[in-house]
Each structure stands twice: as C-alpha cells, then as structure tokens.
XYZ file of C-alpha atoms in Angstrom:
558
model
C 56.540 102.348 167.278
C 59.641 100.240 167.730
C 61.977 102.392 169.789
C 62.028 102.175 173.575
C 60.589 105.269 175.181
C 62.217 106.984 178.151
C 59.862 108.586 180.648
C 60.490 112.046 182.043
C 59.093 113.592 185.206
C 56.573 115.412 183.047
C 55.442 112.121 181.482
C 55.019 110.636 184.946
C 53.082 113.672 186.191
C 50.706 113.711 183.211
C 50.078 109.977 183.496
C 49.381 110.176 187.225
C 47.122 113.210 186.876
C 44.941 111.664 184.160
C 44.883 108.188 185.703
C 43.541 109.558 188.975
C 40.616 111.070 187.036
C 40.041 108.197 184.617
C 37.027 106.645 186.466
C 38.491 103.182 185.897
C 38.997 100.392 188.432
C 42.433 99.638 189.885
C 43.327 96.941 187.351
C 42.300 99.118 184.426
C 44.100 102.146 185.854
C 47.448 100.324 185.671
C 47.076 99.749 181.926
C 45.581 103.210 181.371
C 48.536 104.848 183.104
C 51.001 102.935 180.937
C 49.255 104.032 177.758
C 49.315 107.685 178.827
C 52.977 107.369 179.804
C 53.774 106.036 176.333
C 51.727 108.777 174.678
C 53.429 111.596 176.572
C 56.883 110.140 175.943
C 56.076 109.592 172.256
C 55.034 113.214 171.891
C 58.311 114.336 173.498
C 60.171 112.082 171.051
C 58.609 113.848 168.056
C 55.530 111.744 167.405
C 52.132 113.415 167.081
C 50.179 110.407 168.315
C 50.458 106.863 169.651
C 49.141 103.790 167.782
C 46.946 101.671 170.080
C 45.639 98.149 169.528
C 42.033 96.942 169.786
C 42.293 95.966 173.465
C 43.778 99.336 174.369
C 41.065 101.133 172.407
C 38.396 99.223 174.337
C 39.983 100.219 177.629
C 40.389 103.861 176.622
C 36.802 104.151 175.427
C 35.581 103.358 178.971
C 37.082 106.541 180.407
C 35.313 109.920 180.172
C 38.727 111.474 179.546
C 38.777 109.924 176.052
C 36.527 110.758 173.110
C 36.522 110.675 169.323
C 36.460 114.424 168.846
C 35.041 116.138 171.949
C 36.828 118.573 174.225
C 38.510 115.857 176.307
C 42.189 115.562 177.317
C 42.672 112.517 175.090
C 41.369 111.889 171.574
C 41.073 108.413 170.049
C 40.855 108.430 166.260
C 41.254 105.462 163.895
C 43.553 103.555 166.232
C 45.638 106.613 167.097
C 45.667 108.252 170.532
C 46.400 111.980 170.787
C 46.844 114.576 173.433
C 43.909 116.855 172.662
C 46.054 119.826 171.681
C 47.982 117.884 169.037
C 44.818 116.406 167.595
C 43.537 119.971 167.227
C 46.760 121.098 165.544
C 46.602 118.222 163.070
C 42.876 118.570 162.332
C 43.021 122.348 161.850
C 46.022 122.042 159.558
C 44.258 119.482 157.347
C 41.063 121.544 157.196
C 42.953 124.736 156.380
C 45.039 123.220 153.615
C 42.014 121.409 152.187
C 40.169 124.724 151.857
C 43.135 126.317 150.068
C 43.523 123.416 147.651
C 39.824 123.480 146.815
C 40.031 127.135 145.789
C 39.782 127.157 142.009
C 42.202 129.615 140.408
C 41.776 130.347 136.729
C 44.809 129.914 134.525
C 46.126 133.424 133.787
C 45.963 134.387 130.123
C 49.588 135.590 130.134
C 50.966 132.574 131.974
C 52.616 130.739 129.068
C 54.217 133.944 127.820
C 55.613 134.807 131.244
C 56.803 131.255 131.855
C 58.826 131.503 128.667
C 60.164 134.890 129.752
C 61.432 133.693 133.132
C 62.219 130.104 132.160
C 63.226 130.289 128.478
C 63.356 126.988 126.630
C 66.932 127.552 125.515
C 68.322 128.485 128.934
C 72.109 128.992 129.012
C 74.121 126.351 130.822
C 74.707 127.106 134.510
C 78.176 127.742 135.926
C 78.250 124.208 137.292
C 77.009 121.684 134.761
C 74.430 119.177 135.856
C 75.740 115.781 136.941
C 75.384 112.584 134.939
C 72.566 111.409 137.208
C 70.559 114.399 136.071
C 70.836 113.603 132.375
C 67.524 111.779 132.271
C 65.805 114.813 133.758
C 67.198 117.294 131.196
C 64.109 117.122 129.009
C 61.862 118.533 131.767
C 62.338 122.032 133.128
C 61.247 121.298 136.689
C 61.676 124.916 137.717
C 59.233 126.013 135.000
C 56.817 123.260 136.066
C 57.005 124.520 139.648
C 56.306 128.091 138.528
C 53.321 126.961 136.469
C 51.868 125.097 139.443
C 52.376 127.985 141.873
C 50.656 130.399 139.477
C 47.556 128.194 139.403
C 47.381 126.923 143.005
C 46.722 128.533 146.376
C 48.949 125.984 148.120
C 52.197 124.646 146.655
C 55.335 122.863 147.854
C 58.687 123.006 146.056
C 61.136 120.381 147.267
C 64.603 119.291 146.284
C 68.079 118.687 147.599
C 70.816 121.318 147.903
C 71.743 123.055 144.679
C 68.518 122.233 142.823
C 67.588 125.907 142.575
C 64.701 126.245 145.024
C 65.579 129.865 145.854
C 66.192 130.812 142.220
C 62.883 129.248 141.249
C 60.850 131.020 143.900
C 62.417 134.376 143.032
C 61.290 133.974 139.422
C 57.869 132.816 140.624
C 57.489 135.985 142.690
C 58.465 138.134 139.710
C 56.006 136.224 137.518
C 53.179 136.598 140.062
C 53.838 140.307 140.471
C 53.798 140.788 136.713
C 50.491 138.912 136.490
C 49.051 141.183 139.200
C 50.671 144.436 138.005
C 52.972 144.647 141.006
C 50.121 144.931 143.512
C 50.645 141.715 145.491
C 51.750 141.971 149.104
C 54.413 139.280 149.544
C 55.897 138.030 152.833
C 59.007 135.856 153.113
C 59.907 133.790 156.170
C 62.099 130.986 157.480
C 62.156 129.059 160.777
C 65.475 130.475 162.053
C 67.362 133.734 161.841
C 70.235 132.076 159.994
C 67.915 130.544 157.394
C 66.140 133.886 156.982
C 69.447 135.671 156.434
C 70.575 133.120 153.839
C 67.318 133.420 151.896
C 67.485 137.206 152.034
C 71.043 137.284 150.710
C 70.168 134.847 147.920
C 67.142 136.875 146.850
C 69.091 140.143 146.790
C 71.805 138.615 144.647
C 69.294 136.844 142.417
C 67.261 139.958 141.663
C 70.208 141.347 139.734
C 69.938 138.469 137.244
C 66.198 138.558 136.588
C 64.930 139.430 133.086
C 64.495 143.176 132.647
C 61.785 144.504 134.957
C 60.577 148.039 135.378
C 61.290 149.799 138.664
C 57.778 149.194 140.014
C 57.999 145.427 139.602
C 61.551 145.338 140.975
C 60.410 147.163 144.096
C 57.392 144.864 144.436
C 59.640 141.829 144.959
C 60.615 141.941 148.647
C 64.124 141.432 149.944
C 63.382 141.305 153.657
C 62.962 137.851 155.177
C 61.586 137.355 158.676
C 61.715 134.446 161.074
C 58.352 132.741 161.467
C 58.105 133.871 165.085
C 58.731 137.512 164.154
C 56.221 137.238 161.316
C 53.491 135.821 163.546
C 54.235 138.209 166.428
C 55.348 136.478 169.617
C 53.529 137.209 172.872
C 55.747 137.338 175.949
C 55.588 134.135 178.028
C 52.945 132.606 175.752
C 52.873 129.900 173.079
C 50.308 131.938 171.131
C 50.935 134.657 168.552
C 49.464 138.074 167.785
C 48.399 136.867 164.334
C 45.825 134.082 164.176
C 42.609 133.205 162.339
C 40.825 136.168 163.897
C 43.672 138.564 163.108
C 45.337 137.178 159.967
C 48.514 138.293 158.278
C 47.957 140.950 155.640
C 50.014 139.359 152.853
C 48.634 137.985 149.569
C 51.498 135.512 149.154
C 53.620 133.861 151.850
C 56.805 131.971 150.980
C 58.413 129.863 153.721
C 61.898 128.403 153.265
C 63.380 125.393 155.123
C 59.874 124.055 155.730
C 61.183 120.657 156.895
C 62.171 122.383 160.149
C 58.606 123.445 160.971
C 56.859 121.314 163.588
C 53.158 120.463 163.663
C 52.178 123.126 166.203
C 53.959 125.977 164.426
C 52.732 124.932 160.965
C 49.158 124.756 162.227
C 49.414 128.218 163.797
C 51.058 129.599 160.669
C 48.330 128.370 158.328
C 45.679 129.543 160.803
C 47.180 133.038 160.676
C 47.218 133.190 156.877
C 44.263 134.907 155.206
C 41.963 132.367 153.471
C 42.558 134.067 150.103
C 46.363 134.152 150.425
C 48.729 131.813 148.585
C 51.188 129.667 150.543
C 54.405 128.337 148.993
C 56.589 126.003 151.062
C 60.231 125.348 150.132
C 62.358 122.585 151.602
C 64.205 119.296 151.328
C 61.836 116.536 152.413
C 64.767 114.142 152.901
C 66.282 116.264 155.667
C 65.679 115.851 159.368
C 62.165 116.453 160.546
C 61.515 119.204 163.067
C 62.900 119.031 166.595
C 59.372 119.145 168.006
C 56.437 116.898 167.062
C 55.662 115.949 163.491
C 57.290 115.469 160.107
C 54.954 117.921 158.444
C 56.673 118.628 155.130
C 57.339 114.948 154.474
C 53.757 113.997 155.334
C 52.295 116.744 153.156
C 54.495 115.853 150.184
C 53.583 112.178 150.498
C 49.844 112.848 150.667
C 49.554 115.769 148.218
C 51.462 114.856 145.030
C 49.518 117.373 142.918
C 50.701 120.204 145.163
C 54.308 118.943 145.292
C 56.936 119.760 142.695
C 60.336 118.167 143.230
C 63.295 119.879 141.573
C 65.438 117.014 140.320
C 68.287 118.709 138.496
C 71.370 119.743 140.454
C 73.108 122.961 139.399
C 75.892 123.420 141.959
C 75.919 120.435 144.339
C 77.960 117.670 142.723
C 80.992 115.411 142.995
C 81.839 113.282 146.051
C 79.635 115.286 148.447
C 76.556 114.714 146.333
C 77.477 111.057 145.779
C 77.906 110.604 149.538
C 74.601 112.333 150.331
C 72.799 110.221 147.715
C 74.256 106.968 149.051
C 73.219 107.880 152.597
C 69.746 108.927 151.469
C 69.305 105.638 149.585
C 70.510 103.607 152.599
C 73.636 102.285 150.900
C 76.137 102.212 153.806
C 78.943 100.312 152.063
C 78.872 102.565 149.020
C 78.880 105.628 151.254
C 81.876 104.344 153.223
C 83.757 103.538 150.009
C 83.318 107.153 148.870
C 84.893 108.352 152.126
C 87.785 105.898 151.661
C 88.527 106.981 148.081
C 92.021 108.521 148.102
C 91.499 109.910 144.597
C 89.389 112.719 146.018
C 89.972 114.973 149.025
C 86.461 116.386 149.293
C 84.751 113.744 151.459
C 87.008 112.024 153.971
C 87.215 110.025 157.185
C 88.915 111.854 160.057
C 91.666 109.705 161.506
C 92.732 110.307 165.108
C 91.476 112.786 167.674
C 88.607 114.967 166.390
C 89.470 117.692 168.930
C 92.977 118.008 167.499
C 91.404 118.288 164.054
C 89.108 121.036 165.335
C 92.027 122.949 166.802
C 93.961 122.717 163.552
C 91.110 123.982 161.400
C 90.139 126.857 163.694
C 93.690 128.234 163.614
C 92.889 130.580 160.725
C 90.168 132.152 162.869
C 92.403 132.591 165.915
C 95.158 134.099 163.783
C 92.594 136.487 162.299
C 91.381 137.808 165.666
C 94.919 137.923 167.059
C 95.830 140.655 164.586
C 92.457 142.311 164.042
C 89.206 142.832 165.928
C 87.196 143.543 162.775
C 83.965 141.617 163.547
C 82.920 141.194 159.907
C 86.257 139.672 158.906
C 86.313 137.520 162.036
C 82.853 136.098 161.383
C 83.694 135.413 157.742
C 86.798 133.457 158.748
C 85.073 131.613 161.578
C 82.251 130.526 159.255
C 84.637 128.741 156.883
C 84.708 125.667 159.135
C 82.052 124.181 161.400
C 81.884 121.059 163.541
C 78.536 119.248 163.621
C 77.937 116.658 166.331
C 75.159 114.082 166.305
C 74.644 114.280 170.072
C 74.635 117.059 172.648
C 76.190 115.217 175.586
C 79.176 112.913 175.958
C 82.818 113.096 174.923
C 81.908 113.251 171.226
C 78.847 115.408 171.802
C 78.643 119.181 171.486
C 79.328 119.839 175.152
C 82.312 117.472 175.340
C 83.899 118.727 172.109
C 83.537 122.408 173.016
C 84.964 121.859 176.506
C 87.890 119.778 175.234
C 88.796 122.351 172.588
C 88.669 125.226 175.073
C 91.082 123.333 177.351
C 93.497 122.865 174.451
C 93.269 126.528 173.482
C 94.654 127.606 176.840
C 98.055 126.422 175.606
C 97.750 129.119 172.915
C 97.299 131.754 175.640
C 93.589 132.063 174.869
C 91.814 132.729 178.171
C 89.092 130.116 177.772
C 89.008 129.640 181.564
C 87.010 132.875 181.660
C 83.316 132.935 180.820
C 83.884 135.665 178.238
C 87.147 135.728 176.330
C 88.386 137.251 173.084
C 87.223 134.950 170.288
C 84.508 132.965 172.059
C 81.798 132.012 169.512
C 78.267 131.721 170.873
C 74.897 130.615 169.555
C 71.631 132.040 170.863
C 69.339 129.283 172.160
C 66.259 131.309 173.137
C 64.411 133.985 171.194
C 64.598 137.558 172.475
C 62.444 139.659 170.105
C 63.065 142.842 172.096
C 66.802 142.484 171.556
C 66.395 141.233 167.997
C 68.203 137.961 168.686
C 66.730 134.580 167.833
C 67.417 130.896 168.348
C 70.311 129.873 166.082
C 71.930 133.314 165.698
C 75.742 133.093 165.965
C 77.888 135.845 167.450
C 81.561 136.377 168.299
C 82.878 137.825 171.553
C 85.682 140.267 170.685
C 87.690 142.618 172.873
C 87.119 146.295 172.118
C 90.384 148.055 173.015
C 88.908 151.545 172.724
C 86.116 150.762 175.185
C 88.239 148.298 177.187
C 85.388 145.766 177.220
C 84.133 142.579 175.612
C 81.267 142.842 173.153
C 79.453 140.125 171.200
C 78.990 140.848 167.509
C 76.143 139.522 165.347
C 75.529 139.903 161.634
C 72.178 141.487 160.831
C 69.944 140.632 157.896
C 71.286 143.608 155.918
C 74.865 142.394 156.362
C 75.771 145.022 158.944
C 77.335 144.030 162.270
C 75.876 144.982 165.644
C 77.371 144.606 169.117
C 75.615 143.438 172.289
C 77.021 143.459 175.803
C 77.538 139.860 177.034
C 75.353 140.424 180.086
C 72.351 141.314 177.931
C 72.365 138.110 175.879
C 69.484 135.646 176.219
C 70.309 131.963 176.779
C 73.318 130.956 174.690
C 76.090 128.371 174.367
C 79.623 128.057 173.004
C 79.535 126.961 169.382
C 82.835 125.634 168.064
C 80.673 122.536 167.669
C 76.899 122.580 167.250
C 74.312 119.840 166.944
C 73.269 118.761 163.469
C 69.732 119.855 164.330
C 70.962 123.394 165.000
C 72.811 123.487 161.662
C 69.626 123.200 159.602
C 69.160 126.241 157.429
C 72.916 126.933 157.352
C 75.746 126.096 154.974
C 79.497 126.102 155.527
C 82.408 125.665 153.094
C 83.994 122.957 155.274
C 82.138 120.705 157.713
C 83.374 118.038 160.116
C 80.708 115.592 161.329
C 81.329 113.765 164.609
C 79.432 110.566 165.414
C 79.656 108.847 168.825
C 81.901 105.834 169.375
C 78.897 103.597 170.004
C 75.552 103.248 168.251
C 72.743 105.399 169.595
C 69.021 105.346 168.718
C 69.208 109.081 167.964
C 71.468 108.366 164.988
C 69.704 108.072 161.634
C 70.235 108.386 157.916
C 68.216 111.616 157.878
C 70.500 113.083 160.531
C 73.632 112.187 158.574
C 72.173 113.353 155.240
C 71.304 116.710 156.788
C 74.841 117.115 158.132
C 76.497 116.178 154.839
C 74.381 118.617 152.865
C 75.478 121.526 155.081
C 78.909 121.318 153.369
C 79.548 123.341 150.222
C 83.141 122.322 149.447
C 84.429 119.692 151.898
C 82.978 117.253 154.409
C 84.987 115.137 156.858
C 83.437 112.502 159.100
C 84.841 111.296 162.410
C 83.180 107.903 162.866
C 83.877 104.217 163.286
C 82.748 102.080 160.311
C 80.194 100.061 162.303
C 78.552 103.157 163.793
C 78.534 104.923 160.423
C 76.850 101.986 158.688
C 74.196 101.541 161.356
C 73.471 105.256 161.143
C 72.957 105.071 157.380
C 70.655 102.061 157.708
C 68.397 103.534 160.407
C 65.350 105.478 159.301
C 63.089 107.588 161.505
C 59.353 107.047 161.159
C 57.305 109.555 163.098
C 53.794 108.537 164.062
C 51.208 110.923 162.668
C 47.693 110.962 161.290
C 48.425 113.779 158.863
C 48.813 111.649 155.745
C 45.701 109.570 156.484
C 43.582 112.634 157.242
C 44.792 114.511 154.193
C 44.021 111.614 151.864
C 40.578 111.161 153.432
C 39.862 114.861 152.934
C 40.096 114.402 149.153
C 38.247 111.112 148.756
C-alpha cells in the first residue's frame, strides 16, 4: 500500500482495545498498535486486508489475538492481515463460488438451435453502427458466446463498457433459459441501487418487445420486476444481517445482478450465501468502473481470477464518437490524448468548461426552472431535471458536492427561488439512507414541488413502474440536495448531459477509474471543469485495493 492512511477515532479505539489485550510487552505493543491502526484505516479506505512483512508477521504471531484461521479478532494469512469478519467474508465467498463452478451442467441438446434463434448469424445492423475499433471483433458474436457460457455454467460474469449490450444479452439469455426449461424457472433480477434497478427494469420491458416470437407462457416467465439487493435479501431493522441467508436461501433458480462493480465484499458474500446451492448466478457489470464504496473490488478480482467464467462484450452498439474516445483514453491512462480530445473544436460533445462551474450549472438548469415555473407536473419536471447532471469528484470543498450545491442555491435566490428555506419549490433531493418501510432507498432522486390544491410541499419520486408518488418532506429518511452529486453516487445512472467537476488541486481520491466512471454516465455530451495538471494526474493514477480474493480463488482451482 502506497497511500498515506488517515486515522479516525474508530481506528484509534480499535487499536487501543486490541493492544491492551495483546499479551505483548510494552515495546511490542507500540508496533502492534501501529499495525492495527493501519489495518483499520485500510479497511475504511476500501481495502480488505493489510500486507505485512516478515518482521510484522513474527510480532503478530506472538499475540493470542492473531491466528491463521481460528475465531480470533485478527487473521494472518499468507502475509495478509485481516479483521476476522472480512476474512470470513472473503473465505466464504471463495468457497461458495468454487462449489458453483464445480457443478457440472450438461450441455442442453437444444442449445445450438436456440442460440441461433436468439443470436442469428446474419443479425441486422444495429441503429448505431459499431465503431472502427470494433472491426477486429466483428467475426465473433460475443453476445452469443456469453449466452452459450451462461447456459452451461452455474456462475457467469458478463462484462463490458457502456453500449456493449449487456442488458440486451441477458434478456435473450433469460428467454433462452426459460425455453430450455419450458418456462418453469424462477428468475430474480436485482441491482445495488434503486436507480440501477429502475434502469434495468425499463430496459428489460422495452427489450421484451423485440425478442423473437415467444408464446404467452414464455413471455410471462421472463420477469420485468427488478429489486434492489437489500430488498431482495430482506433487511432487518438496525442490523447488518438479512432475512435470507444460507439457512433460509432465496427461492429463485436464476439470479441476475446488474452493476456488479458496485457490490462490496460484505454484500457479495452475503448475497452468494443466500443463494440456493443449485441456483445459477449471473453478474453484469463494467470491471473498469469504480470499485464499491465499501471494502473490496470484487467484480474486478473475480474477472481477473476466473477467465473461464468471464465473458467480455467487446463490440459497442450505441456508445461511440468523442465520448467513447475520451473514456478509452482515460481507461488506457493516456492523459495527453484525453486532453486533446477535450480541446478539439471540431466536436462539441466532449469539452472543457471555461470559467465558473457554478455559472455553468445555473445556465444548464434553467430549462428545469422554467418547466416548474409554469407547471407542477412531477413527471415532466423529473424528465427535464434529468437531462443535465453535475458530478463532483469530492464531497467537500468549493468544488465538491456541498460547495457546488450551496453556491448554486445562493445564485438562484436572484431568480426569486426561495432556496433560503429548507424546502422550496424545485429543490431536488437524493435519499442517502434506505427506508424499506417507506419504499425509498439510497440513491433515489425526488423533486420537491408545491401543490397548490393542498397548499403544501410534497416530494415526488418515480417508482419502478414509471408512476410518480408523493411523500411529505418530514417523512423522508436522510437526504441531501442534488444539483450536484458525487461520482460514486452516479453509478448505475445515465444522463444525456453530464458536467464533471474536479478540484483545483490534486487529491489522492482522484483516479482514472473515478473519471472513467463519470465520463461513461453521459449519453450525449460530457463537459469537464478541470485544470490540465489535475486532469492528467487523475488519468495517470490507478487504485489498487488490497485483497486476497484473487490469490484464494486461483488456489481453489489448483
């Protein structure tokens, strides 16, 4: 680990608590405490474990608090130190996936026929032709290859960048599987956030209309409802555990999870635990995106260690032009090429924002404020608001989410918008804590609109079925204003026009993965407010999360 670790009060408390019980002498306790401090801070920073050298391993092995695999607070394994809980998460995940991979599934007799039905060799050209970079991949139908793998494996991962057809592919896979099993499979669909679940649900509903002719039974057997992972597993109030677990597994035969790069180690371990041993698991995601907010880089680690279970879709069907070129340059750590794309006056799709980013925000949210000035239709308001979104790399600071939202609200007062009030007509909010009882989940976006008939403010949210529902402001769980949101919060969402704001000075939180994720949220236009030096350092920095997942997974198949 190369980055400097900052220690929180929790880190200090954990280190002190364990050091006092370490049974080491005073000199050893000083070094022991430092190691535990680093471990706790590393875990908070997204690492699953802490690499320790030979001298540190010798010291740790002298304490009864440390073992190789026993029920002790600390676990030392192959030069990696874990908090016991995270070692358990990692070990259970490896064991569970290993068992699924080792299940031998016979190749269905009808498979080749159905593959040709859903992925015909002479497929018509898509609306958006593939880019020149895809030409070399034209000879392989990667979507058909993915379907073939999923039909013959109990555990599969389908990866690829935006526009490579992950959702289209999985829809055809579900139809194929149902046809192979005469429509009798129980299929569950899930995503990490409410927004990602809604997007997948909408895509599946639209896509079903374009499937090859299916009888009514098979059509009905392909689900359209997508749940968040927390709703699927069944949250327990004030607990980190779920109602579904190994002793009470989910009842589905097939589980498909979208945006899998967002899933942290703990949640992925609990998810796989809760899946019946005979059920299939299909993960969808872009392994080049940001890893989860919490510990681990699970999708990336699994893809790296399980190539036979990973199918990467390499052909782009809708994501092209300057946005794709910019995303590719960032992903390949080519900062100068990426900056040149932004400076190219011949295109107006990917640009550098000159001047004050707050003024730019105000200009591009004018369509929304004009909309709600003349109409309080929540559906129309949300549609207009969603055309433009600001994504900030940081939460705090002048160019962070909090600073940008506050600065814009101050400017809006000149337009006679009462932003000095907590709740005002037009305030956009994002839910930041799950409230299953209310049906609101982390990442859900709502708009506060004045209801003239009731003479009150109400906050409107779009439901999974596209209908709008209103909630009184006082009933909302934790939330925040969302003219600007963090790039992390934007995962699982797409917007026609995105502005990305980087800080004025380099920050260790900036990385190429962060910038790539932000760029690929844009469907039609991306603008970046950044200084050249900060932009280039961001592109060059890569995040490497410490984990034993790859090593353990490879060992499991030796």
